[in-house]
């Protein structure tokens, strides 16, 4: 954001990417206009993805990657993908470092997010991020529940997702 001179940006991320935009908001607060979590992790200082989603660590324990430090992608069916979505997603998923889900978020994000418009969009028909959405509401984030959209559907049906996200901008 700094090298491109980006100002008043809207950070939007899905799933694990919520960890990333939370950290980015803390590091580039003067360049961030608002933050949108799309069925995503929304951590607080000291919290990891595994701590936020307790079901995730055992799921990854069963999904060993090719190297000891990697985890394989989760089963797309377990993520709510239909056949078409599973094929699309599977062709793009790769192993990832386990540490990214173990590492806790560093300090600074709560102070920054308290000064920005923050929206939490979640797929109400799936339980993946329901508890995270409830915690987001307690933190004062605007919470938007989407029906008839799955966690994977946010990715595999981008036109519908884009229309919903544009309503928030």
Coordinates of N, CA and C in Angstrom, one line a residue:
X1 N 0.8 -1.2 0.0 CA 0.0 0.0 0.0 C 0.9 1.2 0.0
X2 N 2.0 1.2 0.7 CA 2.8 2.4 0.8 C 3.5 2.6 -0.5
X3 N 4.1 1.6 -1.1 CA 4.9 1.8 -2.4 C 4.0 2.3 -3.5
X4 N 2.7 1.9 -3.5 CA 1.8 2.4 -4.5 C 1.0 3.6 -4.1
X5 N 1.2 4.1 -2.9 CA 0.6 5.4 -2.5 C -0.9 5.2 -2.3
X6 N -1.3 4.0 -1.9 CA -2.7 3.7 -1.7 C -3.2 4.4 -0.5
X7 N -4.4 5.0 -0.6 CA -5.0 5.7 0.5 C -6.5 5.3 0.6
X8 N -7.0 5.3 1.8 CA -8.4 5.0 2.1 C -8.9 3.7 1.5
X9 N -8.0 2.7 1.5 CA -8.3 1.4 0.9 C -9.4 0.6 1.8
X10 N -10.1 -0.2 1.1 CA -11.0 -1.1 1.8 C -10.4 -2.5 1.7
X11 N -10.0 -3.0 2.9 CA -9.4 -4.3 3.0 C -10.6 -5.4 3.1
X12 N -10.6 -6.3 2.2 CA -11.6 -7.4 2.2 C -10.9 -8.7 2.1
X13 N -11.3 -9.6 2.9 CA -10.7 -10.9 2.9 C -11.6 -12.0 3.3
X14 N -11.4 -13.2 2.9 CA -12.2 -14.4 3.2 C -11.4 -15.4 3.9
X15 N -12.1 -16.1 4.8 CA -11.6 -17.3 5.5 C -10.3 -16.9 6.3
X16 N -9.2 -17.6 6.2 CA -8.0 -17.4 6.9 C -7.5 -15.9 6.6
X17 N -7.8 -15.4 5.4 CA -7.3 -14.1 5.1 C -7.7 -13.0 6.1
X18 N -8.7 -13.3 6.9 CA -9.0 -12.3 8.0 C -7.9 -12.1 8.9
X19 N -7.1 -13.1 9.1 CA -5.9 -12.9 10.0 C -4.9 -11.9 9.3
X20 N -4.8 -12.0 8.0 CA -3.9 -11.2 7.3 C -4.3 -9.7 7.3
X21 N -5.6 -9.5 7.0 CA -6.0 -8.1 6.9 C -6.1 -7.4 8.3
X22 N -6.3 -8.2 9.3 CA -6.2 -7.6 10.7 C -4.8 -7.1 11.0
X23 N -3.8 -8.0 10.7 CA -2.5 -7.5 10.8 C -2.1 -6.4 9.9
X24 N -2.6 -6.4 8.7 CA -2.3 -5.3 7.7 C -2.9 -4.0 8.2
X25 N -4.1 -4.1 8.8 CA -4.7 -2.8 9.3 C -3.9 -2.2 10.4
X26 N -3.3 -3.1 11.3 CA -2.5 -2.6 12.3 C -1.2 -1.9 11.8
X27 N -0.7 -2.5 10.8 CA 0.6 -2.0 10.3 C 0.5 -0.8 9.3
X28 N -0.7 -0.6 8.7 CA -0.9 0.5 7.7 C -2.1 1.2 8.0
X29 N -2.3 1.5 9.3 CA -3.6 2.2 9.7 C -3.9 3.5 9.0
X30 N -2.9 4.3 8.6 CA -3.2 5.5 8.0 C -3.6 5.4 6.5
X31 N -3.5 4.2 6.0 CA -3.9 3.9 4.6 C -5.2 3.1 4.4
X32 N -5.7 2.7 5.6 CA -6.9 1.8 5.6 C -8.1 2.7 5.9
X33 N -9.2 2.6 5.0 CA -10.4 3.3 5.2 C -11.4 2.5 5.9
X34 N -11.5 1.2 5.5 CA -12.5 0.3 6.2 C -12.0 -1.1 6.0
X35 N -12.6 -2.0 6.8 CA -12.2 -3.4 6.8 C -13.5 -4.3 6.7
X36 N -13.4 -5.3 5.8 CA -14.6 -6.2 5.6 C -14.1 -7.6 5.7
X37 N -14.6 -8.3 6.7 CA -14.3 -9.7 6.8 C -15.4 -10.5 6.1
X38 N -15.1 -11.4 5.2 CA -16.1 -12.1 4.5 C -16.0 -13.6 4.9
X39 N -16.8 -14.0 5.9 CA -16.8 -15.3 6.5 C -15.4 -15.7 6.8
X40 N -14.8 -14.9 7.7 CA -13.4 -14.9 7.9 C -13.0 -14.9 9.4
X41 N -11.7 -15.2 9.7 CA -11.2 -15.0 11.0 C -11.1 -13.5 11.3
X42 N -11.5 -13.1 12.5 CA -11.4 -11.7 12.9 C -10.7 -11.7 14.3
X43 N -9.4 -11.9 14.4 CA -8.8 -12.2 15.6 C -8.5 -10.9 16.5
X44 N -8.2 -11.1 17.7 CA -7.8 -10.1 18.6 C -6.3 -10.4 19.0
X45 N -5.6 -9.5 19.5 CA -4.2 -9.7 19.9 C -4.0 -11.0 20.7
X46 N -3.0 -11.8 20.2 CA -2.7 -13.0 20.9 C -3.5 -14.2 20.5
X47 N -4.5 -14.0 19.6 CA -5.3 -15.1 19.1 C -4.8 -15.7 17.8
X48 N -4.8 -17.0 17.7 CA -4.4 -17.6 16.4 C -5.6 -18.2 15.7
X49 N -5.5 -18.6 14.5 CA -6.6 -19.2 13.7 C -7.0 -20.4 14.4
X50 N -6.1 -21.2 14.9 CA -6.5 -22.5 15.6 C -7.2 -22.2 16.9
X51 N -6.8 -21.1 17.6 CA -7.5 -20.7 18.8 C -8.9 -20.2 18.5
X52 N -9.1 -19.5 17.4 CA -10.4 -19.0 17.0 C -11.4 -20.0 16.5
X53 N -10.8 -21.0 15.8 CA -11.7 -22.1 15.2 C -11.1 -23.4 15.7
X54 N -11.6 -23.9 16.9 CA -11.0 -25.1 17.5 C -11.1 -26.3 16.6
X55 N -12.1 -26.4 15.7 CA -12.3 -27.6 14.9 C -11.2 -27.6 13.8
X56 N -10.5 -26.5 13.6 CA -9.5 -26.4 12.5 C -8.3 -27.2 12.7
X57 N -7.7 -27.2 13.9 CA -6.5 -27.9 14.2 C -6.6 -29.4 14.0
X58 N -7.6 -30.0 14.6 CA -7.7 -31.5 14.3 C -8.0 -31.8 12.8
X59 N -8.7 -30.9 12.1 CA -8.9 -31.1 10.7 C -7.6 -31.1 9.9
X60 N -6.7 -30.1 10.3 CA -5.4 -30.0 9.7 C -4.5 -31.1 10.1
X61 N -4.6 -31.6 11.3 CA -3.8 -32.7 11.8 C -4.0 -34.0 10.9
X62 N -5.2 -34.1 10.4 CA -5.5 -35.2 9.5 C -5.0 -35.0 8.1
X63 N -4.7 -33.7 7.8 CA -4.4 -33.4 6.4 C -2.9 -33.0 6.3
X64 N -2.1 -33.9 6.4 CA -0.6 -33.7 6.4 C -0.3 -33.3 4.9
X65 N 0.6 -32.3 4.8 CA 1.1 -31.9 3.6 C 2.3 -32.7 3.1
X66 N 2.9 -32.3 2.0 CA 4.1 -33.1 1.5 C 5.3 -32.9 2.4
X67 N 5.4 -31.8 3.0 CA 6.5 -31.5 3.9 C 6.0 -31.5 5.4
X68 N 6.8 -31.8 6.3 CA 6.4 -31.9 7.7 C 5.8 -30.6 8.2
X69 N 6.2 -29.4 7.7 CA 5.7 -28.2 8.2 C 4.5 -27.7 7.5
X70 N 4.0 -28.5 6.5 CA 2.8 -28.1 5.7 C 1.5 -28.8 6.1
X71 N 0.4 -28.2 5.8 CA -0.9 -28.9 5.9 C -1.5 -28.9 4.5
X72 N -2.1 -30.0 4.2 CA -2.8 -30.1 2.9 C -4.1 -29.3 3.0
X73 N -4.6 -28.9 1.8 CA -5.9 -28.1 1.8 C -7.0 -29.0 2.4
X74 N -8.0 -28.3 3.0 CA -9.1 -29.0 3.6 C -10.0 -29.6 2.5
X75 N -10.8 -30.6 2.8 CA -11.7 -31.2 1.8 C -12.7 -30.2 1.4
X76 N -12.9 -30.0 0.1 CA -13.8 -29.0 -0.3 C -15.3 -29.3 0.0
X77 N -15.6 -30.6 0.0 CA -16.9 -31.0 0.4 C -17.3 -30.6 1.8
X78 N -16.3 -30.7 2.7 CA -16.5 -30.4 4.1 C -16.7 -28.9 4.2
X79 N -16.2 -28.1 3.3 CA -16.3 -26.7 3.3 C -17.7 -26.2 2.7
X80 N -18.5 -27.1 2.2 CA -19.8 -26.8 1.6 C -19.8 -26.6 0.2
X81 N -18.8 -27.0 -0.5 CA -18.7 -26.8 -2.0 C -19.6 -27.8 -2.7
X82 N -20.3 -27.4 -3.7 CA -21.0 -28.3 -4.6 C -20.0 -28.9 -5.6
X83 N -20.5 -29.8 -6.5 CA -19.5 -30.5 -7.3 C -18.7 -29.5 -8.2
X84 N -19.4 -28.5 -8.8 CA -18.7 -27.5 -9.6 C -17.8 -26.7 -8.8
X85 N -18.2 -26.2 -7.7 CA -17.4 -25.4 -6.8 C -16.2 -26.2 -6.3
X86 N -16.4 -27.5 -6.0 CA -15.3 -28.3 -5.5 C -14.2 -28.4 -6.6
X87 N -14.6 -28.6 -7.8 CA -13.7 -28.8 -8.9 C -12.9 -27.5 -9.1
X88 N -13.6 -26.4 -9.1 CA -12.9 -25.1 -9.3 C -11.9 -24.8 -8.1
X89 N -12.4 -25.0 -6.9 CA -11.5 -24.7 -5.7 C -10.4 -25.7 -5.7
X90 N -10.6 -27.0 -5.9 CA -9.5 -28.0 -5.8 C -8.4 -27.7 -6.8
X91 N -8.7 -27.1 -7.9 CA -7.7 -26.8 -8.9 C -6.8 -25.6 -8.5
X92 N -7.2 -24.9 -7.4 CA -6.5 -23.7 -7.0 C -5.9 -23.9 -5.6
X93 N -6.2 -24.9 -4.9 CA -5.7 -25.0 -3.5 C -4.4 -25.7 -3.5
X94 N -3.5 -25.2 -2.6 CA -2.2 -25.8 -2.4 C -1.9 -26.0 -0.9
X95 N -0.9 -26.8 -0.6 CA -0.6 -26.9 0.8 C -0.1 -25.6 1.4
X96 N -0.2 -25.4 2.7 CA 0.2 -24.1 3.3 C 1.0 -24.4 4.6
X97 N 1.8 -23.5 5.0 CA 2.5 -23.7 6.3 C 1.6 -23.8 7.5
X98 N 1.8 -24.8 8.3 CA 1.0 -25.0 9.5 C 1.1 -23.8 10.4
X99 N 2.3 -23.2 10.5 CA 2.6 -22.1 11.4 C 1.7 -20.9 11.2
X100 N 1.2 -20.7 10.0 CA 0.3 -19.5 9.7 C -0.9 -19.6 10.6
X101 N -1.4 -20.8 10.9 CA -2.6 -21.0 11.7 C -2.3 -21.1 13.2
X102 N -1.0 -21.3 13.5 CA -0.6 -21.4 14.9 C -0.2 -20.1 15.5
X103 N 0.4 -19.2 14.6 CA 1.0 -18.0 15.1 C -0.1 -17.0 15.6
X104 N 0.0 -16.5 16.8 CA -1.0 -15.5 17.2 C -0.8 -14.1 16.6
X105 N -1.9 -13.4 16.5 CA -1.8 -12.0 16.0 C -1.1 -11.1 17.0
X106 N -0.2 -10.3 16.4 CA 0.5 -9.3 17.2 C -0.4 -8.1 17.7
X107 N 0.2 -7.2 18.5 CA -0.6 -6.1 19.0 C -0.9 -5.0 18.0
X108 N -1.9 -4.2 18.4 CA -2.1 -3.0 17.6 C -3.4 -3.0 16.8
X109 N -4.0 -4.1 16.5 CA -5.2 -4.1 15.7 C -6.4 -3.6 16.3
X110 N -6.6 -3.9 17.6 CA -7.9 -3.5 18.3 C -8.0 -2.0 18.2
X111 N -6.9 -1.3 18.5 CA -6.9 0.2 18.5 C -7.3 0.7 17.1
X112 N -6.7 0.2 16.1 CA -6.9 0.6 14.7 C -8.4 0.3 14.3
X113 N -8.8 -0.9 14.6 CA -10.2 -1.3 14.1 C -11.2 -0.5 14.9
X114 N -10.9 0.0 16.1 CA -11.9 0.8 16.8 C -12.1 2.2 16.2
X115 N -11.2 2.6 15.3 CA -11.3 3.9 14.6 C -11.8 3.8 13.1
X116 N -12.1 2.6 12.7 CA -12.4 2.3 11.3 C -13.8 1.7 11.2
X117 N -14.5 1.9 10.1 CA -15.7 1.1 9.8 C -15.3 -0.3 9.5
X118 N -15.9 -1.2 10.3 CA -15.6 -2.7 10.1 C -16.9 -3.4 9.9
X119 N -16.9 -4.3 8.9 CA -18.1 -5.1 8.6 C -17.7 -6.5 8.6
X120 N -18.5 -7.3 9.3 CA -18.3 -8.8 9.3 C -19.5 -9.4 8.5
X121 N -19.2 -10.0 7.4 CA -20.2 -10.7 6.6 C -20.0 -12.2 6.8
X122 N -21.1 -12.9 7.1 CA -21.0 -14.3 7.3 C -22.1 -15.1 6.7
X123 N -21.8 -16.3 6.4 CA -22.8 -17.3 5.7 C -23.6 -17.9 6.8
X124 N -24.8 -17.4 7.0 CA -25.6 -17.8 8.2 C -26.0 -19.3 8.1
X125 N -26.0 -19.9 6.9 CA -26.5 -21.3 6.8 C -25.4 -22.3 7.1
X126 N -24.2 -21.9 7.4 CA -23.1 -22.8 7.8 C -22.5 -22.3 9.1
X127 N -22.0 -23.2 9.9 CA -21.5 -22.9 11.2 C -20.0 -22.6 11.3
X128 N -19.3 -22.5 10.2 CA -17.9 -22.2 10.3 C -17.5 -21.0 11.1
X129 N -18.2 -19.9 10.8 CA -17.8 -18.6 11.4 C -18.9 -18.0 12.2
X130 N -19.9 -18.7 12.6 CA -21.0 -18.2 13.4 C -20.5 -17.6 14.7
X131 N -19.7 -18.3 15.4 CA -19.1 -17.8 16.7 C -18.3 -16.5 16.5
X132 N -17.5 -16.5 15.4 CA -16.7 -15.4 15.1 C -17.6 -14.2 14.8
X133 N -18.7 -14.4 14.1 CA -19.6 -13.3 13.8 C -20.2 -12.8 15.1
X134 N -20.6 -13.6 16.0 CA -21.1 -13.2 17.3 C -20.1 -12.3 18.1
X135 N -18.8 -12.8 18.1 CA -17.8 -12.0 18.7 C -17.6 -10.7 18.0
X136 N -17.7 -10.7 16.7 CA -17.5 -9.4 15.9 C -18.6 -8.4 16.3
X137 N -19.8 -8.9 16.5 CA -20.9 -8.0 16.9 C -20.7 -7.4 18.2
X138 N -20.1 -8.2 19.2 CA -19.8 -7.7 20.5 C -18.7 -6.7 20.5
X139 N -17.8 -6.8 19.5 CA -16.8 -5.8 19.3 C -17.3 -4.5 18.6
X140 N -18.5 -4.5 18.2 CA -19.1 -3.3 17.6 C -19.0 -3.3 16.1
X141 N -18.6 -4.4 15.5 CA -18.6 -4.4 14.0 C -20.0 -4.5 13.5
X142 N -20.2 -4.0 12.3 CA -21.5 -4.2 11.7 C -21.5 -5.6 11.2
X143 N -22.5 -6.4 11.4 CA -22.6 -7.8 11.1 C -23.7 -8.0 10.0
X144 N -23.4 -8.6 8.9 CA -24.3 -8.9 7.9 C -24.4 -10.4 7.7
X145 N -25.6 -11.0 7.8 CA -25.7 -12.4 7.6 C -26.3 -12.7 6.2
X146 N -25.6 -13.5 5.5 CA -26.0 -13.9 4.1 C -26.7 -15.3 4.2
X147 N -27.8 -15.4 3.6 CA -28.5 -16.7 3.5 C -28.3 -17.3 2.1
X148 N -28.4 -18.6 2.0 CA -28.3 -19.3 0.7 C -26.9 -19.1 0.1
X149 N -25.9 -18.8 0.8 CA -24.5 -18.6 0.3 C -23.7 -19.5 1.3
X150 N -22.8 -20.3 0.7 CA -21.9 -21.1 1.5 C -20.5 -20.4 1.6
X151 N -19.7 -20.9 2.5 CA -18.4 -20.4 2.7 C -17.6 -20.4 1.4
X152 N -17.7 -21.5 0.7 CA -17.0 -21.7 -0.6 C -17.7 -20.9 -1.7
X153 N -19.0 -20.8 -1.6 CA -19.8 -20.1 -2.6 C -19.4 -18.6 -2.7
X154 N -18.9 -18.0 -1.6 CA -18.4 -16.6 -1.7 C -17.3 -16.5 -2.8
X155 N -16.6 -17.6 -3.0 CA -15.5 -17.7 -4.0 C -15.9 -18.2 -5.3
X156 N -16.8 -19.2 -5.3 CA -17.1 -19.8 -6.6 C -18.2 -19.1 -7.3
X157 N -18.9 -18.2 -6.7 CA -20.0 -17.4 -7.3 C -19.7 -15.9 -7.1
X158 N -18.6 -15.5 -7.8 CA -18.1 -14.1 -7.5 C -19.1 -13.0 -7.8
X159 N -19.9 -13.2 -8.8 CA -20.9 -12.1 -9.1 C -21.8 -11.8 -8.0
X160 N -22.4 -12.8 -7.4 CA -23.3 -12.6 -6.3 C -22.5 -12.0 -5.1
X161 N -21.3 -12.5 -4.8 CA -20.5 -12.0 -3.7 C -20.2 -10.5 -4.0
X162 N -19.8 -10.2 -5.2 CA -19.4 -8.8 -5.5 C -20.6 -7.9 -5.3
X163 N -21.8 -8.3 -5.7 CA -23.0 -7.5 -5.5 C -23.2 -7.2 -4.0
X164 N -23.1 -8.3 -3.2 CA -23.3 -8.1 -1.8 C -22.2 -7.2 -1.2
X165 N -21.0 -7.3 -1.6 CA -19.9 -6.5 -1.1 C -20.0 -5.1 -1.5
X166 N -20.5 -4.8 -2.8 CA -20.6 -3.5 -3.2 C -21.7 -2.7 -2.5
X167 N -22.7 -3.4 -1.9 CA -23.7 -2.8 -1.1 C -23.1 -2.2 0.2
X168 N -21.9 -2.8 0.6 CA -21.3 -2.4 1.8 C -20.4 -1.2 1.6
X169 N -19.9 -0.9 0.4 CA -18.9 0.1 0.2 C -19.5 1.5 0.3

